[in-house]
Every structure is written in C-alpha cells, then in structure tokens.
CSV table of C-alpha atoms in Angstrom, one decimal:
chain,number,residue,atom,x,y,z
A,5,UNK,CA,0.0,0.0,0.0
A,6,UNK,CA,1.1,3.5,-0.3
A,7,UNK,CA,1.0,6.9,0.9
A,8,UNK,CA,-1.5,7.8,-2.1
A,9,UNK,CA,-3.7,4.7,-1.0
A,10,UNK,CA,-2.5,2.9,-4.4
A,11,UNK,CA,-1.4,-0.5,-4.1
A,12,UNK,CA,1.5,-2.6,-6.2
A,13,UNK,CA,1.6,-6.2,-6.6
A,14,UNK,CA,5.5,-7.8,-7.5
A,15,UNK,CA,5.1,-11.8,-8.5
A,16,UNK,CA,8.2,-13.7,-9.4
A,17,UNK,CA,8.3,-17.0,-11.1
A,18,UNK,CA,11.1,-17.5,-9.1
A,19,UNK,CA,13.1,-16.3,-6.3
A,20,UNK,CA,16.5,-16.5,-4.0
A,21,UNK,CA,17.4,-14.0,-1.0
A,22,UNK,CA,20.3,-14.6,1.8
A,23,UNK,CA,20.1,-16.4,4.9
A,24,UNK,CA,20.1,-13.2,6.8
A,25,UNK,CA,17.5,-11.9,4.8
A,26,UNK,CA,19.1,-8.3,4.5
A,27,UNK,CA,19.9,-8.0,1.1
A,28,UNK,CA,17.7,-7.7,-2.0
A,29,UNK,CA,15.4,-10.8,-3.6
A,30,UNK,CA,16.7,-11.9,-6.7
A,31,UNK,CA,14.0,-12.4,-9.5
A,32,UNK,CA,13.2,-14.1,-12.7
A,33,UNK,CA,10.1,-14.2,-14.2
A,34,UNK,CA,8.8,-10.5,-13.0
A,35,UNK,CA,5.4,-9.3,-12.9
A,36,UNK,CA,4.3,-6.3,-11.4
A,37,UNK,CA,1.1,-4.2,-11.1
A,38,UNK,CA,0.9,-0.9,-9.7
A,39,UNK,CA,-2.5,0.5,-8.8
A,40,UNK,CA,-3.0,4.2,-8.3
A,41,UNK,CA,-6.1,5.0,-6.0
A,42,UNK,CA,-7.0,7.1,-9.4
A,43,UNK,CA,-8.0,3.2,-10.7
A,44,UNK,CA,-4.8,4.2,-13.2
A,45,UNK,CA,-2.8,0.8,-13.5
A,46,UNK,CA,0.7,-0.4,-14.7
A,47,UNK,CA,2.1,-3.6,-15.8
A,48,UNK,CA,5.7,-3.9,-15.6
A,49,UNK,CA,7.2,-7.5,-16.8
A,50,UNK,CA,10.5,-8.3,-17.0
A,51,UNK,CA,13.4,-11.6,-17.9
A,52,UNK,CA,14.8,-10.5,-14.1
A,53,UNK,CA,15.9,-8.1,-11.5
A,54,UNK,CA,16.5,-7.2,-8.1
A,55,UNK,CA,13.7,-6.1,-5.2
A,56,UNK,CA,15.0,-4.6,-1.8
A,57,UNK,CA,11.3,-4.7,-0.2
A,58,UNK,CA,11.5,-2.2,2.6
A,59,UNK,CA,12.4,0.6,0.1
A,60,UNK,CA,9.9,-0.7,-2.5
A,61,UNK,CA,12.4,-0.3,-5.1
A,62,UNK,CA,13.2,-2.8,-7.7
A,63,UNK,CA,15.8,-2.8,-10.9
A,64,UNK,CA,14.8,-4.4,-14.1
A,65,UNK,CA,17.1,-6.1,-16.9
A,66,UNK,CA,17.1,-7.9,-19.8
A,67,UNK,CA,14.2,-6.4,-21.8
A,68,UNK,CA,11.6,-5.2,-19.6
A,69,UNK,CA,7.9,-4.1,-20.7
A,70,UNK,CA,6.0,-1.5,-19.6
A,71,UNK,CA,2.1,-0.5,-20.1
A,72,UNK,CA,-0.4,1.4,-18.5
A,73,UNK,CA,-4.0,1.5,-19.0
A,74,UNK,CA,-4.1,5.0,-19.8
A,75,UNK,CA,-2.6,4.3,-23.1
A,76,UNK,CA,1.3,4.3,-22.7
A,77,UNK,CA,3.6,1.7,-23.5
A,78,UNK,CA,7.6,1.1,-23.0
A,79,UNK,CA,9.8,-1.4,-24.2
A,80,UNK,CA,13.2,-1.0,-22.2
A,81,UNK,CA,16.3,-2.5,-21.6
A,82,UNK,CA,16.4,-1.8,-18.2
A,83,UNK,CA,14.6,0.0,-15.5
A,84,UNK,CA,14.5,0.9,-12.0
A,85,UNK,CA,11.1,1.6,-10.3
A,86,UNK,CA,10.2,3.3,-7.1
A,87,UNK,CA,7.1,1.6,-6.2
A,88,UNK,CA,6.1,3.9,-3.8
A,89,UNK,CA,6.0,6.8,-5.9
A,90,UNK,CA,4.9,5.4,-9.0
A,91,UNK,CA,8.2,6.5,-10.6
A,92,UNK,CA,10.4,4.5,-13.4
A,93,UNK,CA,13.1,5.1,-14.4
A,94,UNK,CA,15.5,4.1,-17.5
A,95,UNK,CA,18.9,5.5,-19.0
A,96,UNK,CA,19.3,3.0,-21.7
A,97,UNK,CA,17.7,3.2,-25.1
A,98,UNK,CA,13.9,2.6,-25.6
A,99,UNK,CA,10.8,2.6,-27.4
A,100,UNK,CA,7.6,4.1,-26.5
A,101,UNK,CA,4.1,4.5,-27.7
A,102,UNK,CA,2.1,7.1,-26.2
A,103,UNK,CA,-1.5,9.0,-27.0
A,104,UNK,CA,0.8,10.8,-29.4
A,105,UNK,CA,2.7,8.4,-31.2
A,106,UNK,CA,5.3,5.8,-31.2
A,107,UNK,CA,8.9,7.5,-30.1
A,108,UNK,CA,12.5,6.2,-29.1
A,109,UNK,CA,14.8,7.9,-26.9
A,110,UNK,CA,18.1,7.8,-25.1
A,111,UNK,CA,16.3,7.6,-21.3
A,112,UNK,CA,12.8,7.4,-19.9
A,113,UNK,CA,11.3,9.4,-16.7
A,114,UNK,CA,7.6,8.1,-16.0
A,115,UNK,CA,5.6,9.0,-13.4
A,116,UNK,CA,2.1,7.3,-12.6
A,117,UNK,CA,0.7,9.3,-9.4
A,118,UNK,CA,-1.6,10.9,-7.6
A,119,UNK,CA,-0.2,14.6,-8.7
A,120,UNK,CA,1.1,14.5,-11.6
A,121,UNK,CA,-0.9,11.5,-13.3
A,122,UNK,CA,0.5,9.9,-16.0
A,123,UNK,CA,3.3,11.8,-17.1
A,124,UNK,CA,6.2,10.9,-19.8
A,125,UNK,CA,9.7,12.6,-19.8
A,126,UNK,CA,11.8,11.0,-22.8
A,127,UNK,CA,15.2,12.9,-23.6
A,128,UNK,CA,17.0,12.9,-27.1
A,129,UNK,CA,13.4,11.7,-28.7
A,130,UNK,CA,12.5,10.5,-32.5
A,131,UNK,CA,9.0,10.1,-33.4
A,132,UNK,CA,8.2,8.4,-36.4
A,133,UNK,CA,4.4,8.4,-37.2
A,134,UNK,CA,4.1,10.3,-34.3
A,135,UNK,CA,0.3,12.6,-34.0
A,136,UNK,CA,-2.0,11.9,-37.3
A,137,UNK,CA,-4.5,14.2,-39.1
A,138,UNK,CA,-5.4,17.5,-38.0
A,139,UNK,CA,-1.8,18.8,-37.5
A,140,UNK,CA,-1.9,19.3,-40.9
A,141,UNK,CA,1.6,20.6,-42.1
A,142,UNK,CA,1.2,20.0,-46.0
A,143,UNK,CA,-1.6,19.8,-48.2
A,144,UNK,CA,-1.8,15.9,-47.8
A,145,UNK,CA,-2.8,15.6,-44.0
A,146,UNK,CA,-3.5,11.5,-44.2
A,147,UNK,CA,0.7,11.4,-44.5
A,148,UNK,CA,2.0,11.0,-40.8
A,149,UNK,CA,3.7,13.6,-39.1
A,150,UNK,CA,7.8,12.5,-38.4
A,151,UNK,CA,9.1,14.6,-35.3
A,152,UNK,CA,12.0,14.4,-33.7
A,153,UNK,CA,13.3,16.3,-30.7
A,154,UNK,CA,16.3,17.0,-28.0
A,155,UNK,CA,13.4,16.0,-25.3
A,156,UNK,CA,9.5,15.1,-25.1
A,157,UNK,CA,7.1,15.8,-22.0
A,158,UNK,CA,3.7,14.6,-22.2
A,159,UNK,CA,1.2,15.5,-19.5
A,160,UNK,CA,-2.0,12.9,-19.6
A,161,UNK,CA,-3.9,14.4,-17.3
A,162,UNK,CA,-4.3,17.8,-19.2
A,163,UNK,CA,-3.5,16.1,-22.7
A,164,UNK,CA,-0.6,17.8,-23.6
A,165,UNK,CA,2.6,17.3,-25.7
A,166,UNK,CA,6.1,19.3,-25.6
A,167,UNK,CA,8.7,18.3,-27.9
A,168,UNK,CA,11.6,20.9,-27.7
A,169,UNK,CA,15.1,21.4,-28.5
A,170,UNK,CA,16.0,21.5,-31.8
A,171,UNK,CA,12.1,19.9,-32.9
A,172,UNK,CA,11.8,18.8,-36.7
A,173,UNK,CA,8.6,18.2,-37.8
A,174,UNK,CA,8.3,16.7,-41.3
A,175,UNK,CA,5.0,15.2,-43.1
A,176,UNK,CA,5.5,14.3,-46.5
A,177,UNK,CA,8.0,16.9,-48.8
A,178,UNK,CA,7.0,19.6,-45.9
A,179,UNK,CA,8.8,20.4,-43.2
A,180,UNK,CA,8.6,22.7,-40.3
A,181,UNK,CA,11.7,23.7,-37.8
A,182,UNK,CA,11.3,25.0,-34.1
A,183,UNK,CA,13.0,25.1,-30.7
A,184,UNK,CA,9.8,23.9,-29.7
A,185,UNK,CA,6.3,22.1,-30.6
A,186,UNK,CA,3.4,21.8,-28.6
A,187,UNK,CA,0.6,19.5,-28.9
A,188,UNK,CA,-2.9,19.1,-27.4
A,189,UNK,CA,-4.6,15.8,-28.4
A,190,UNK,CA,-8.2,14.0,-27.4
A,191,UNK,CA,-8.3,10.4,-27.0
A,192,UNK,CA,-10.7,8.8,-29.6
A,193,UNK,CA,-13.1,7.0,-27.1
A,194,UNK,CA,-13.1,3.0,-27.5
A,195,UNK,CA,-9.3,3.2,-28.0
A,196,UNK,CA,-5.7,3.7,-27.2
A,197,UNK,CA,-4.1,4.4,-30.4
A,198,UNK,CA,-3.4,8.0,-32.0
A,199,UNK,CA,-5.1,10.9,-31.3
A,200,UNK,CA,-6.3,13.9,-33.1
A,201,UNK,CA,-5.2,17.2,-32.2
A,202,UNK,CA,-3.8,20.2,-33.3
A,203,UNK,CA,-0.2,22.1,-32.3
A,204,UNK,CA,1.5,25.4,-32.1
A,205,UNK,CA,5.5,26.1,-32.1
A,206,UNK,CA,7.7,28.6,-30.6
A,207,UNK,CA,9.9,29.5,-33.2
A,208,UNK,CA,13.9,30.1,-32.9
C-alpha cells in the first residue's frame, strides 16, 4: 500500500534471498502491477531483476515491458522503479508509444501518481508516425507527421505534448523547424491508439 492509498503487486516465477534476509530478492520471471487509487494501472514484466522490499524499489534487466491503462507503453532494456512513488526510471535506449505516437529515446522518466498523473519525460526523442490528421503541415494531412526532438514531455492528465530542443517536424515533402512544438490531443473513445489534435510552435 502506499501513501497515495495505491497498491503494487510484485510476483516472481522464481526467487532467491540470503540467509540473513538483508539484502535484495533476486527475480526471474517478474510481474508487477501498480495500482494508483485514481484506478490508473501499470504492468511492468521483466526476464529478471533485483527487489530490496523495505524501500519498494526494484531494478529491471534484460528487456523489460511496460504498459499502463491509460494508453502508454515502453519497451526498455532496463529499468528501476520506485514503487512507492509510481516513478520509473530508465537511462538505456527505448521505445515508447504514447496517445501521441510511437517515439525512441536515449532515457525514460515516467511518473504514474496521484499529482502529476501519467506523465512521460523521454530525452533525445525521434517520433516516427508520431500525431496523425489535423496537425496538418502539408496539403496531404493522411501522410504521418515524423518529429524528432532534443526532449519530449507529455502531461496525460491535461492532454498535452512538448517536444523541444531543436524539434523537426516533417509530413510528407513539408517540413517545419522550431526550438519547440506543442501539442494538445483528445483520445478517440473505445481506443488507445493515436489521437487527433492540433499544435502550435515557438519558433527560434
């Protein structure tokens, strides 16, 4: 249980710890659920990792998946999660697909509580097919918008997108340069694909 009343779940196919029974749990076989008392919930599975239980904090490694029911998926290398603040963590490469699009990055900063909601850092970020129609940036709007970024913040809770440092957006033969991009998106209801939306840049 934690101090937000959510509630996270770690099962292990299997599992060794010392005979003292000070150091961390080894894993293999992870699953995990974290439950936020928002009814917001994330899977994390893993090949194996490490758990010290009185600090709630576990490391991930080789190849670790992450999704969350409100739409957001990772596929990592490695991770470390703070299970009591709903806060992962990875500085390896990785893939993610969010409400706005499927991006890789250099590291990961997710966040799953109370506050902040569901909320995405991802530095040094490429998004290929990354938000669909109604962004608009050629005459063709059915061509998917390519963006890629120095960094990418998503806020789930107030549906917005940040891509910034050095952002280029291309979509088709058109392309559009910026030190930032913002989006704001609406989830199509029934599903957890790509949104429609519409953006606005700060230009150099």
């Amino acid at each position: 249980i934690t101090k937000d009343d959510g509630k996270y779940v770690v099962k292990a196919r299997e599992a060794a710890v010392d005979l003292s029974m000070t150091g961390p749990i080894k894993l293999d076989g992870i699953d995990g659920e974290l439950l936020q008392s928002s009814g917001v919930k994330t899977i994390l599975k893993a090949t194996r990792g490490t758990l010290e239980r009185d600090k709630g904090e576990m490391v991930l490694f080789d190849g670790v998946d992450i999704d969350t029911s409100s739409g957001m998926k990772a596929r990592l290398k490695s991770a470390k999660v703070f299970s009591k603040e709903h806060h992962v963590v990875s500085n390896e490469p990785l893939k993610a697909e969010t409400p706005t699009g499927t991006l890789v990055a250099r590291t990961m900063d997710l966040w799953t509580d109370k506050k902040r909601g569901t909320s995405l850092r991802l530095v040094q970020s490429a998004a290929p097919n990354a938000a669909r129609p109604q962004i608009g940036l050629s005459a063709d709007s059915k061509q998917p918008v390519d963006i890629k970024s120095q960094r990418f913040d998503i806020d789930d809770m107030a549906r917005t997108a940040a891509f910034s440092g050095g952002v280029l957006a291309s979509q088709g033969e058109t392309q559009l340069r910026s030190s930032q991009l913002h989006v704001t998106y609406e989830k199509r209801s029934g599903a957890a694909g790509l949104p429609s939306g519409h953006a606005k840049t700060a230009m150099p």
